[in-house]
Amino acid sequence: MSTVIEQAVQARLVASAPRMESVPATLRYDRGNPFAVQMAFPARATLEGVDVAWEFSRELLAAGVEEPSGLGDVRVRPFGYDRTVVEFHAPEGVAMVHIRTSEVRRFLRRAQHLVPAGCEHEFLDIDQHLADLLRDAC
């Protein structure tokens, strides 16, 4: 069984103009980092012209589908009947994208199948992480 899930989603970038531009994005979950998800955008979808990936809590994404969640750099909330808004806060500004809630739920179900919520600690390799820290300290 694969230890990584990647799912392409169509995100709608919310801009100050009345129309929203569709941009490709990828949701990613890796069993080796069981508490986190990633949302990545290709270079053509970013202002800097480079690939950008945001990593945040899987629990935040799951909670944000149901109710506004998050206080930090990433915030997630439902929007209308079938959309979820993900806000990315950075020193350069705020980017907001709308994603179909059904796509987010599908991704979360797949991640749940790979690592059930509440069992993430069983998939952490503490010995390897400790060895990496000690090696980097020298």
GROMACS .gro file of C-alpha atoms in nm:
model
  138
    1MET     CA    1   0.000   0.000   0.000
    2SER     CA    2   0.126   0.347  -0.087
    3THR     CA    3   0.227   0.573   0.198
    4VAL     CA    4   0.153   0.897   0.011
    5ILE     CA    5  -0.175   1.033  -0.122
    6GLU     CA    6  -0.181   1.310  -0.382
    7GLN     CA    7  -0.501   1.455  -0.516
    8ALA     CA    8  -0.529   1.726  -0.779
    9VAL     CA    9  -0.794   1.987  -0.704
   10GLN     CA   10  -0.919   2.294  -0.888
   11ALA     CA   11  -0.882   2.592  -0.661
   12ARG     CA   12  -1.043   2.926  -0.731
   13LEU     CA   13  -0.819   3.213  -0.633
   14VAL     CA   14  -1.017   3.495  -0.471
   15ALA     CA   15  -0.890   3.830  -0.597
   16SER     CA   16  -1.003   4.187  -0.554
   17ALA     CA   17  -1.160   4.171  -0.901
   18PRO     CA   18  -1.512   4.027  -0.914
   19ARG     CA   19  -1.412   3.713  -1.101
   20MET     CA   20  -1.218   3.424  -0.950
   21GLU     CA   21  -0.934   3.265  -1.141
   22SER     CA   22  -0.905   2.885  -1.139
   23VAL     CA   23  -0.562   2.755  -1.047
   24PRO     CA   24  -0.438   2.398  -1.020
   25ALA     CA   25  -0.339   2.273  -0.677
   26THR     CA   26  -0.245   1.942  -0.521
   27LEU     CA   27  -0.342   1.814  -0.179
   28ARG     CA   28  -0.081   1.574  -0.040
   29TYR     CA   29  -0.072   1.347   0.262
   30ASP     CA   30   0.231   1.139   0.363
   31ARG     CA   31   0.203   0.865   0.625
   32GLY     CA   32   0.562   0.949   0.725
   33ASN     CA   33   0.438   1.290   0.846
   34PRO     CA   34   0.097   1.179   0.977
   35PHE     CA   35  -0.020   1.500   1.143
   36ALA     CA   36   0.023   1.723   0.837
   37VAL     CA   37  -0.118   1.781   0.490
   38GLN     CA   38   0.032   1.989   0.212
   39MET     CA   39  -0.134   2.208  -0.045
   40ALA     CA   40   0.096   2.281  -0.338
   41PHE     CA   41   0.064   2.528  -0.623
   42PRO     CA   42   0.271   2.516  -0.942
   43ALA     CA   43   0.490   2.811  -1.044
   44ARG     CA   44   0.239   2.939  -1.301
   45ALA     CA   45  -0.020   2.982  -1.024
   46THR     CA   46   0.200   3.196  -0.795
   47LEU     CA   47   0.303   3.560  -0.797
   48GLU     CA   48   0.670   3.471  -0.751
   49GLY     CA   49   0.671   3.226  -1.042
   50VAL     CA   50   0.801   2.940  -0.827
   51ASP     CA   51   0.636   2.628  -0.689
   52VAL     CA   52   0.481   2.695  -0.348
   53ALA     CA   53   0.368   2.439  -0.091
   54TRP     CA   54   0.197   2.512   0.239
   55GLU     CA   55   0.203   2.249   0.513
   56PHE     CA   56  -0.055   2.252   0.788
   57SER     CA   57  -0.248   2.027   1.023
   58ARG     CA   58  -0.473   1.756   0.883
   59GLU     CA   59  -0.697   1.820   1.183
   60LEU     CA   60  -0.724   2.189   1.082
   61LEU     CA   61  -0.838   2.095   0.732
   62ALA     CA   62  -1.094   1.847   0.866
   63ALA     CA   63  -1.231   2.093   1.122
   64GLY     CA   64  -1.241   2.378   0.870
   65VAL     CA   65  -1.478   2.188   0.643
   66GLU     CA   66  -1.737   2.204   0.923
   67GLU     CA   67  -1.666   2.540   1.092
   68PRO     CA   68  -1.412   2.825   1.081
   69SER     CA   69  -1.079   2.695   1.210
   70GLY     CA   70  -0.727   2.825   1.251
   71LEU     CA   71  -0.569   3.133   1.401
   72GLY     CA   72  -0.227   3.132   1.238
   73ASP     CA   73  -0.084   3.133   0.889
   74VAL     CA   74  -0.349   2.894   0.755
   75ARG     CA   75  -0.721   2.929   0.819
   76VAL     CA   76  -0.999   2.711   0.682
   77ARG     CA   77  -1.374   2.765   0.677
   78PRO     CA   78  -1.686   2.650   0.497
   79PHE     CA   79  -1.830   2.881   0.232
   80GLY     CA   80  -2.184   2.827   0.113
   81TYR     CA   81  -2.315   2.483   0.042
   82ASP     CA   82  -2.031   2.327  -0.154
   83ARG     CA   83  -1.710   2.525  -0.103
   84THR     CA   84  -1.431   2.537   0.151
   85VAL     CA   85  -1.209   2.845   0.178
   86VAL     CA   86  -0.842   2.808   0.264
   87GLU     CA   87  -0.662   3.132   0.358
   88PHE     CA   88  -0.284   3.153   0.350
   89HIS     CA   89  -0.139   3.442   0.553
   90ALA     CA   90   0.218   3.553   0.479
   91PRO     CA   91   0.415   3.876   0.529
   92GLU     CA   92   0.355   3.953   0.159
   93GLY     CA   93  -0.022   3.933   0.200
   94VAL     CA   94  -0.313   3.692   0.212
   95ALA     CA   95  -0.415   3.443  -0.054
   96MET     CA   96  -0.758   3.284  -0.042
   97VAL     CA   97  -0.870   2.986  -0.246
   98HIS     CA   98  -1.206   2.813  -0.276
   99ILE     CA   99  -1.209   2.437  -0.319
  100ARG     CA  100  -1.507   2.208  -0.366
  101THR     CA  101  -1.589   2.064  -0.026
  102SER     CA  102  -1.657   1.725  -0.185
  103GLU     CA  103  -1.294   1.716  -0.308
  104VAL     CA  104  -1.162   1.804   0.038
  105ARG     CA  105  -1.381   1.538   0.201
  106ARG     CA  106  -1.266   1.277  -0.051
  107PHE     CA  107  -0.903   1.361   0.022
  108LEU     CA  108  -0.962   1.343   0.398
  109ARG     CA  109  -1.137   1.003   0.365
  110ARG     CA  110  -0.837   0.869   0.173
  111ALA     CA  111  -0.598   1.005   0.438
  112GLN     CA  112  -0.818   0.858   0.714
  113HIS     CA  113  -0.797   0.519   0.542
  114LEU     CA  114  -0.418   0.545   0.534
  115VAL     CA  115  -0.380   0.674   0.893
  116PRO     CA  116  -0.690   0.684   1.114
  117ALA     CA  117  -0.736   1.007   1.311
  118GLY     CA  118  -0.607   0.959   1.663
  119CYS     CA  119  -0.355   0.694   1.554
  120GLU     CA  120  -0.100   0.929   1.398
  121HIS     CA  121   0.150   0.866   1.679
  122GLU     CA  122   0.170   0.500   1.573
  123PHE     CA  123   0.322   0.606   1.241
  124LEU     CA  124   0.594   0.833   1.379
  125ASP     CA  125   0.949   0.699   1.365
  126ILE     CA  126   1.074   0.867   1.684
  127ASP     CA  127   1.409   0.687   1.676
  128GLN     CA  128   1.480   0.809   1.322
  129HIS     CA  129   1.372   1.165   1.402
  130LEU     CA  130   1.594   1.168   1.711
  131ALA     CA  131   1.889   1.031   1.512
  132ASP     CA  132   1.835   1.304   1.249
  133LEU     CA  133   1.832   1.573   1.518
  134LEU     CA  134   2.147   1.443   1.682
  135ARG     CA  135   2.325   1.412   1.347
  136ASP     CA  136   2.231   1.769   1.251
  137ALA     CA  137   2.351   1.900   1.590
  138CYS     CA  138   2.713   1.800   1.520
   0.00000   0.00000   0.00000
